[in-house]
Amino acid sequence: MKEFEHPIDTDLHISAQKALSPGFHKARTHRSETGKNPALNGIQSSLKRVSIFMKGVSLLTLLVLVQTAAASPPAEPAGQALPFQAGEKLVFQARWEFIPAGEAVLEVLPSEAIGETPALHFAATAWSYPVIDLFYKVRNRIDAYTGPGVSRTLLYTERSEGRRPKDVTVTFDWGRQTAQYTNRDEKRDPLPIQPDSLDPLSIFYAFRLEDLRVGAVLSGPVTDGKKCIKGTATVIRRERLQCAMGEIDTFLVEPSLEHVGGVFEKAKDAKIQIWVSADRYKIPVRLKSKVIIGSFIAELIDVSGTDWPYRPKAQD
């Protein structure tokens, strides 16, 4: 399978088209005949909002999981297994209002070496469904490499296709405690970073090492090579949640939006909520937010490569 090429759920593709407008194809044809069409204008207005959503968050899952979930990475006790292992794969579906928008996958890949240092390898990919591709195509991939125990980032890359393609590489010089960002022809000066800083993807896996409890405030340094911030997240409460995986005991976690821009900074009461399993795995099962352009949700719809006991519920 080629990179950024993913199997498409035909039913979801069709439902997205219907959700956008029952006269979707008819209106597009009529446009070429008349040049103006009130129905088409309404469709275009709706699609413009979808485009803004996709541009602003580039699929909910990557923004929330990869850019805002933050925690201070503790040292794992010797001999204790990590809550994730190579082969783990989490699949999420993202929806804007009632419109299926796309999917995202978080994976733990086999360990590698960066230079002479053994490294854990994490990957995140996101893609929009075909009907959304017509207006804002999303094909994103992030790879992150950290020291053992998710101690600190050794290398971070981000690639995306679409209107504004990216080919980002962030290298780390821990002797000088700096990170350097490059993107195609752009190369920035080395950025001073905090000790044991993690990238926006690895911080999510560090979060899963935490011993969660209601009221706990988790924090840790995060860098994307352009800036280094202190990310924080608060454990709000513990609750039973009905979701695609069944009924699960979860913790509700709310990341701080202090350093998050775009659609979040424009919404007065913007909030991100993440429900993670209340067990040693800390697997996110649902993500929800309300922003200036509407509400959106991402839900775990499939999981593999882990002995976590939950799997998708059988459809009636």
CSV table of C-alpha atoms in Angstrom, one decimal:
chain,number,residue,atom,x,y,z
A,1,MET,CA,0.0,0.0,0.0
A,2,LYS,CA,1.4,3.4,-0.9
A,3,GLU,CA,2.1,6.0,1.7
A,4,PHE,CA,-1.0,8.1,2.6
A,5,GLU,CA,-3.2,5.5,0.8
A,6,HIS,CA,-5.9,4.1,3.0
A,7,PRO,CA,-8.9,1.8,2.6
A,8,ILE,CA,-12.1,3.8,2.3
A,9,ASP,CA,-15.3,3.0,4.1
A,10,THR,CA,-17.8,3.3,1.3
A,11,ASP,CA,-20.8,3.6,3.6
A,12,LEU,CA,-19.2,6.5,5.5
A,13,HIS,CA,-18.3,8.2,2.2
A,14,ILE,CA,-21.9,8.0,1.0
A,15,SER,CA,-23.3,9.2,4.3
A,16,ALA,CA,-20.9,12.2,4.3
A,17,GLN,CA,-22.2,13.1,0.8
A,18,LYS,CA,-25.8,12.9,2.0
A,19,ALA,CA,-25.1,14.9,5.1
A,20,LEU,CA,-23.6,17.7,3.1
A,21,SER,CA,-26.6,17.9,0.8
A,22,PRO,CA,-29.1,15.6,-0.8
A,23,GLY,CA,-28.7,17.6,-4.0
A,24,PHE,CA,-24.9,17.5,-4.0
A,25,HIS,CA,-24.3,16.1,-7.4
A,26,LYS,CA,-27.3,17.7,-9.1
A,27,ALA,CA,-26.3,21.1,-7.9
A,28,ARG,CA,-22.7,20.7,-9.2
A,29,THR,CA,-24.1,19.8,-12.6
A,30,HIS,CA,-26.5,22.7,-12.6
A,31,ARG,CA,-23.7,25.1,-11.8
A,32,SER,CA,-22.1,24.5,-15.1
A,33,GLU,CA,-25.4,25.2,-16.9
A,34,THR,CA,-26.5,28.4,-15.1
A,35,GLY,CA,-23.4,29.7,-13.3
A,36,LYS,CA,-25.6,30.5,-10.3
A,37,ASN,CA,-27.7,28.3,-8.1
A,38,PRO,CA,-29.2,29.1,-4.6
A,39,ALA,CA,-29.0,25.5,-3.6
A,40,LEU,CA,-25.4,25.3,-4.7
A,41,ASN,CA,-24.6,28.5,-2.7
A,42,GLY,CA,-26.0,26.8,0.4
A,43,ILE,CA,-23.9,23.7,-0.2
A,44,GLN,CA,-20.8,25.8,-0.8
A,45,SER,CA,-21.4,27.7,2.4
A,46,SER,CA,-21.7,24.4,4.3
A,47,LEU,CA,-18.6,23.0,2.6
A,48,LYS,CA,-16.7,26.2,3.3
A,49,ARG,CA,-17.3,25.6,7.0
A,50,VAL,CA,-16.1,22.0,6.6
A,51,SER,CA,-13.0,23.3,4.9
A,52,ILE,CA,-12.3,25.7,7.7
A,53,PHE,CA,-12.8,22.9,10.2
A,54,MET,CA,-10.3,20.7,8.3
A,55,LYS,CA,-7.8,23.5,7.9
A,56,GLY,CA,-8.1,24.6,11.5
A,57,VAL,CA,-7.7,21.3,13.2
A,58,SER,CA,-6.5,19.0,10.4
A,59,LEU,CA,-8.7,16.3,11.8
A,60,LEU,CA,-9.6,16.4,15.5
A,61,THR,CA,-7.6,13.5,16.6
A,62,LEU,CA,-4.2,14.7,15.5
A,63,LEU,CA,-4.8,18.1,17.0
A,64,VAL,CA,-6.0,16.9,20.4
A,65,LEU,CA,-4.0,13.8,20.9
A,66,VAL,CA,-0.8,14.9,19.2
A,67,GLN,CA,-0.7,18.6,20.0
A,68,THR,CA,-2.4,19.1,23.3
A,69,ALA,CA,-2.3,16.0,25.5
A,70,ALA,CA,0.7,16.7,27.8
A,71,ALA,CA,2.3,15.0,30.8
A,72,SER,CA,5.5,14.9,32.6
A,73,PRO,CA,7.2,11.6,31.6
A,74,PRO,CA,8.0,9.6,34.7
A,75,ALA,CA,10.7,7.0,34.8
A,76,GLU,CA,9.2,3.5,34.5
A,77,PRO,CA,10.2,1.2,37.3
A,78,ALA,CA,12.8,-1.4,36.3
A,79,GLY,CA,11.2,-4.6,35.0
A,80,GLN,CA,7.7,-3.0,34.7
A,81,ALA,CA,6.2,-3.3,31.2
A,82,LEU,CA,5.2,-0.2,29.3
A,83,PRO,CA,1.4,0.2,28.8
A,84,PHE,CA,2.0,0.0,25.0
A,85,GLN,CA,4.1,-2.3,22.8
A,86,ALA,CA,5.3,-2.5,19.2
A,87,GLY,CA,2.3,-3.4,17.0
A,88,GLU,CA,-0.3,-1.4,18.9
A,89,LYS,CA,-2.7,0.4,16.5
A,90,LEU,CA,-5.5,2.7,17.5
A,91,VAL,CA,-8.0,3.8,14.8
A,92,PHE,CA,-10.2,6.9,15.3
A,93,GLN,CA,-13.1,8.3,13.3
A,94,ALA,CA,-13.5,12.1,13.3
A,95,ARG,CA,-16.8,13.8,12.8
A,96,TRP,CA,-17.7,17.5,12.5
A,97,GLU,CA,-21.3,18.0,13.8
A,98,PHE,CA,-23.0,15.0,12.1
A,99,ILE,CA,-20.6,14.8,9.1
A,100,PRO,CA,-18.0,12.0,9.0
A,101,ALA,CA,-14.8,13.8,8.1
A,102,GLY,CA,-12.0,11.3,8.2
A,103,GLU,CA,-9.9,8.9,10.3
A,104,ALA,CA,-6.6,8.9,12.2
A,105,VAL,CA,-4.3,6.1,13.4
A,106,LEU,CA,-1.8,6.1,16.2
A,107,GLU,CA,0.8,3.3,16.0
A,108,VAL,CA,3.7,2.0,18.0
A,109,LEU,CA,6.3,0.7,15.5
A,110,PRO,CA,9.3,-1.5,16.1
A,111,SER,CA,12.2,0.1,18.0
A,112,GLU,CA,15.1,1.6,15.9
A,113,ALA,CA,18.3,3.3,16.6
A,114,ILE,CA,18.9,7.1,16.1
A,115,GLY,CA,22.6,7.3,15.7
A,116,GLU,CA,23.9,5.0,18.4
A,117,THR,CA,20.9,5.5,20.7
A,118,PRO,CA,18.1,2.9,20.9
A,119,ALA,CA,14.8,4.6,20.2
A,120,LEU,CA,11.1,4.0,20.5
A,121,HIS,CA,9.2,4.7,17.3
A,122,PHE,CA,5.7,6.3,17.3
A,123,ALA,CA,3.6,7.2,14.2
A,124,ALA,CA,0.4,9.1,13.6
A,125,THR,CA,-1.5,9.3,10.3
A,126,ALA,CA,-4.7,11.2,9.4
A,127,TRP,CA,-6.7,11.3,6.2
A,128,SER,CA,-10.0,12.9,5.1
A,129,TYR,CA,-12.8,10.9,3.4
A,130,PRO,CA,-13.2,11.3,-0.4
A,131,VAL,CA,-16.1,13.8,-0.2
A,132,ILE,CA,-14.1,16.0,2.1
A,133,ASP,CA,-11.0,15.7,-0.2
A,134,LEU,CA,-13.0,17.7,-2.8
A,135,PHE,CA,-12.7,20.7,-0.6
A,136,TYR,CA,-9.9,20.2,1.8
A,137,LYS,CA,-7.7,17.1,1.4
A,138,VAL,CA,-5.9,15.9,4.5
A,139,ARG,CA,-3.0,13.4,4.3
A,140,ASN,CA,-0.8,13.8,7.3
A,141,ARG,CA,1.9,11.6,8.8
A,142,ILE,CA,4.0,12.2,11.9
A,143,ASP,CA,6.9,10.0,13.1
A,144,ALA,CA,8.6,10.5,16.5
A,145,TYR,CA,11.6,8.7,18.0
A,146,THR,CA,12.3,8.9,21.7
A,147,GLY,CA,14.8,7.5,24.2
A,148,PRO,CA,13.9,4.4,26.2
A,149,GLY,CA,10.9,4.9,28.5
A,150,VAL,CA,9.8,8.0,26.5
A,151,SER,CA,12.6,9.9,28.2
A,152,ARG,CA,13.2,12.7,25.5
A,153,THR,CA,12.8,13.1,21.8
A,154,LEU,CA,15.6,12.2,19.5
A,155,LEU,CA,14.0,12.9,16.1
A,156,TYR,CA,10.6,14.2,14.9
A,157,THR,CA,9.3,14.4,11.3
A,158,GLU,CA,6.0,15.6,9.8
A,159,ARG,CA,4.8,15.3,6.3
A,160,SER,CA,1.5,16.4,4.7
A,161,GLU,CA,0.0,16.6,1.3
A,162,GLY,CA,-2.6,19.0,0.0
A,163,ARG,CA,-2.8,22.7,-0.5
A,164,ARG,CA,0.1,23.5,1.9
A,165,PRO,CA,2.4,20.5,1.8
A,166,LYS,CA,5.0,20.0,4.6
A,167,ASP,CA,8.2,18.1,4.9
A,168,VAL,CA,9.3,18.9,8.4
A,169,THR,CA,12.3,17.5,10.2
A,170,VAL,CA,13.2,18.5,13.8
A,171,THR,CA,16.6,17.3,15.0
A,172,PHE,CA,17.8,17.4,18.6
A,173,ASP,CA,21.2,18.2,20.0
A,174,TRP,CA,21.0,17.3,23.6
A,175,GLY,CA,24.7,18.3,24.2
A,176,ARG,CA,23.7,21.9,23.5
A,177,GLN,CA,20.0,21.3,24.5
A,178,THR,CA,18.6,22.7,21.3
A,179,ALA,CA,16.2,21.6,18.6
A,180,GLN,CA,16.4,22.6,14.9
A,181,TYR,CA,13.4,22.9,12.6
A,182,THR,CA,13.5,22.5,8.8
A,183,ASN,CA,10.6,22.5,6.4
A,184,ARG,CA,11.4,22.1,2.7
A,185,ASP,CA,13.5,25.3,1.9
A,186,GLU,CA,13.0,26.8,5.4
A,187,LYS,CA,15.7,26.2,8.0
A,188,ARG,CA,15.4,27.9,11.4
A,189,ASP,CA,18.1,28.7,13.9
A,190,PRO,CA,18.6,26.1,16.7
A,191,LEU,CA,15.9,26.6,19.4
A,192,PRO,CA,16.9,26.4,23.1
A,193,ILE,CA,14.7,23.7,24.8
A,194,GLN,CA,13.9,22.5,28.3
A,195,PRO,CA,15.6,19.4,29.7
A,196,ASP,CA,13.9,16.1,28.5
A,197,SER,CA,11.5,17.9,26.2
A,198,LEU,CA,9.2,15.7,24.1
A,199,ASP,CA,7.6,16.3,20.7
A,200,PRO,CA,3.8,16.8,20.1
A,201,LEU,CA,3.3,13.0,19.4
A,202,SER,CA,5.6,11.4,22.0
A,203,ILE,CA,4.0,13.5,24.8
A,204,PHE,CA,0.8,11.5,24.3
A,205,TYR,CA,2.7,8.3,25.0
A,206,ALA,CA,4.4,9.8,28.0
A,207,PHE,CA,0.9,10.8,29.3
A,208,ARG,CA,0.0,7.1,29.2
A,209,LEU,CA,2.8,6.4,31.7
A,210,GLU,CA,1.1,8.5,34.4
A,211,ASP,CA,-0.7,7.2,37.4
A,212,LEU,CA,-4.0,9.2,36.9
A,213,ARG,CA,-6.2,10.3,39.8
A,214,VAL,CA,-9.1,12.8,39.9
A,215,GLY,CA,-7.7,16.4,40.4
A,216,ALA,CA,-4.2,15.6,39.2
A,217,VAL,CA,-2.6,18.3,37.0
A,218,LEU,CA,0.0,16.9,34.6
A,219,SER,CA,2.6,19.0,32.9
A,220,GLY,CA,5.8,18.7,30.8
A,221,PRO,CA,7.9,20.5,28.2
A,222,VAL,CA,6.8,20.1,24.6
A,223,THR,CA,8.5,21.3,21.4
A,224,ASP,CA,7.8,21.2,17.7
A,225,GLY,CA,11.1,22.8,16.8
A,226,LYS,CA,9.6,26.3,16.5
A,227,LYS,CA,8.8,26.9,20.1
A,228,CYS,CA,9.1,25.1,23.5
A,229,ILE,CA,6.1,25.3,25.8
A,230,LYS,CA,4.9,23.7,29.1
A,231,GLY,CA,1.8,21.7,28.3
A,232,THR,CA,-0.7,20.9,31.0
A,233,ALA,CA,-3.7,18.7,31.4
A,234,THR,CA,-6.1,18.2,34.3
A,235,VAL,CA,-7.9,15.0,35.3
A,236,ILE,CA,-11.5,16.2,35.9
A,237,ARG,CA,-13.4,13.1,37.0
A,238,ARG,CA,-13.9,9.3,36.7
A,239,GLU,CA,-16.9,8.0,34.9
A,240,ARG,CA,-18.4,5.0,33.0
A,241,LEU,CA,-18.7,5.8,29.3
A,242,GLN,CA,-20.7,4.1,26.6
A,243,CYS,CA,-18.7,4.1,23.4
A,244,ALA,CA,-17.9,2.1,20.3
A,245,MET,CA,-15.8,-0.2,22.5
A,246,GLY,CA,-18.7,-0.9,24.9
A,247,GLU,CA,-19.1,0.4,28.4
A,248,ILE,CA,-15.7,1.5,29.8
A,249,ASP,CA,-14.4,2.9,33.1
A,250,THR,CA,-12.7,6.1,32.1
A,251,PHE,CA,-11.0,9.3,33.3
A,252,LEU,CA,-12.1,12.6,31.8
A,253,VAL,CA,-9.0,14.7,31.0
A,254,GLU,CA,-9.0,18.3,29.8
A,255,PRO,CA,-5.8,19.7,28.2
A,256,SER,CA,-5.1,23.4,28.6
A,257,LEU,CA,-5.7,25.5,25.5
A,258,GLU,CA,-3.4,28.3,26.6
A,259,HIS,CA,-0.9,27.6,23.7
A,260,VAL,CA,-3.4,26.4,21.1
A,261,GLY,CA,-4.4,28.8,18.4
A,262,GLY,CA,-6.6,28.8,15.4
A,263,VAL,CA,-10.3,27.9,15.9
A,264,PHE,CA,-9.7,27.4,19.6
A,265,GLU,CA,-8.4,30.8,20.4
A,266,LYS,CA,-11.4,32.4,18.6
A,267,ALA,CA,-14.0,30.5,20.7
A,268,LYS,CA,-14.7,32.1,24.1
A,269,ASP,CA,-15.7,28.9,25.8
A,270,ALA,CA,-13.6,26.4,23.7
A,271,LYS,CA,-12.9,23.2,25.5
A,272,ILE,CA,-11.3,19.9,24.7
A,273,GLN,CA,-12.3,16.7,26.6
A,274,ILE,CA,-10.6,13.4,26.4
A,275,TRP,CA,-11.8,10.2,27.9
A,276,VAL,CA,-9.1,7.6,28.6
A,277,SER,CA,-9.5,4.1,29.9
A,278,ALA,CA,-9.0,3.9,33.7
A,279,ASP,CA,-6.5,1.1,33.6
A,280,ARG,CA,-2.8,0.7,33.0
A,281,TYR,CA,-3.2,1.2,29.3
A,282,LYS,CA,-4.7,4.8,29.4
A,283,ILE,CA,-6.1,4.3,25.9
A,284,PRO,CA,-8.2,7.3,24.7
A,285,VAL,CA,-11.7,6.2,23.6
A,286,ARG,CA,-13.4,9.5,22.9
A,287,LEU,CA,-12.4,13.1,22.2
A,288,LYS,CA,-14.8,16.0,22.1
A,289,SER,CA,-14.6,19.7,21.6
A,290,LYS,CA,-16.8,22.7,20.9
A,291,VAL,CA,-15.2,25.6,18.9
A,292,ILE,CA,-16.4,28.7,17.0
A,293,ILE,CA,-17.2,26.7,13.9
A,294,GLY,CA,-19.2,24.0,15.7
A,295,SER,CA,-18.6,20.8,17.7
A,296,PHE,CA,-16.6,17.8,16.7
A,297,ILE,CA,-15.8,14.4,18.1
A,298,ALA,CA,-13.4,11.6,17.5
A,299,GLU,CA,-14.0,8.1,18.7
A,300,LEU,CA,-11.9,5.0,18.9
A,301,ILE,CA,-13.4,2.5,16.4
A,302,ASP,CA,-10.8,-0.2,16.3
A,303,VAL,CA,-7.8,-1.4,18.2
A,304,SER,CA,-5.2,-4.1,17.6
A,305,GLY,CA,-1.7,-5.3,18.6
A,306,THR,CA,-2.5,-5.0,22.4
A,307,ASP,CA,-3.9,-7.2,25.1
A,308,TRP,CA,-6.2,-4.4,26.2
A,309,PRO,CA,-9.5,-6.4,26.7
A,310,TYR,CA,-11.9,-4.1,24.8
A,311,ARG,CA,-12.8,-4.4,21.1
A,312,PRO,CA,-15.5,-2.8,19.0
A,313,LYS,CA,-19.0,-3.8,19.8
A,314,ALA,CA,-20.7,-6.1,17.3
A,315,GLN,CA,-23.2,-4.2,15.1
A,316,ASP,CA,-26.9,-5.2,15.4
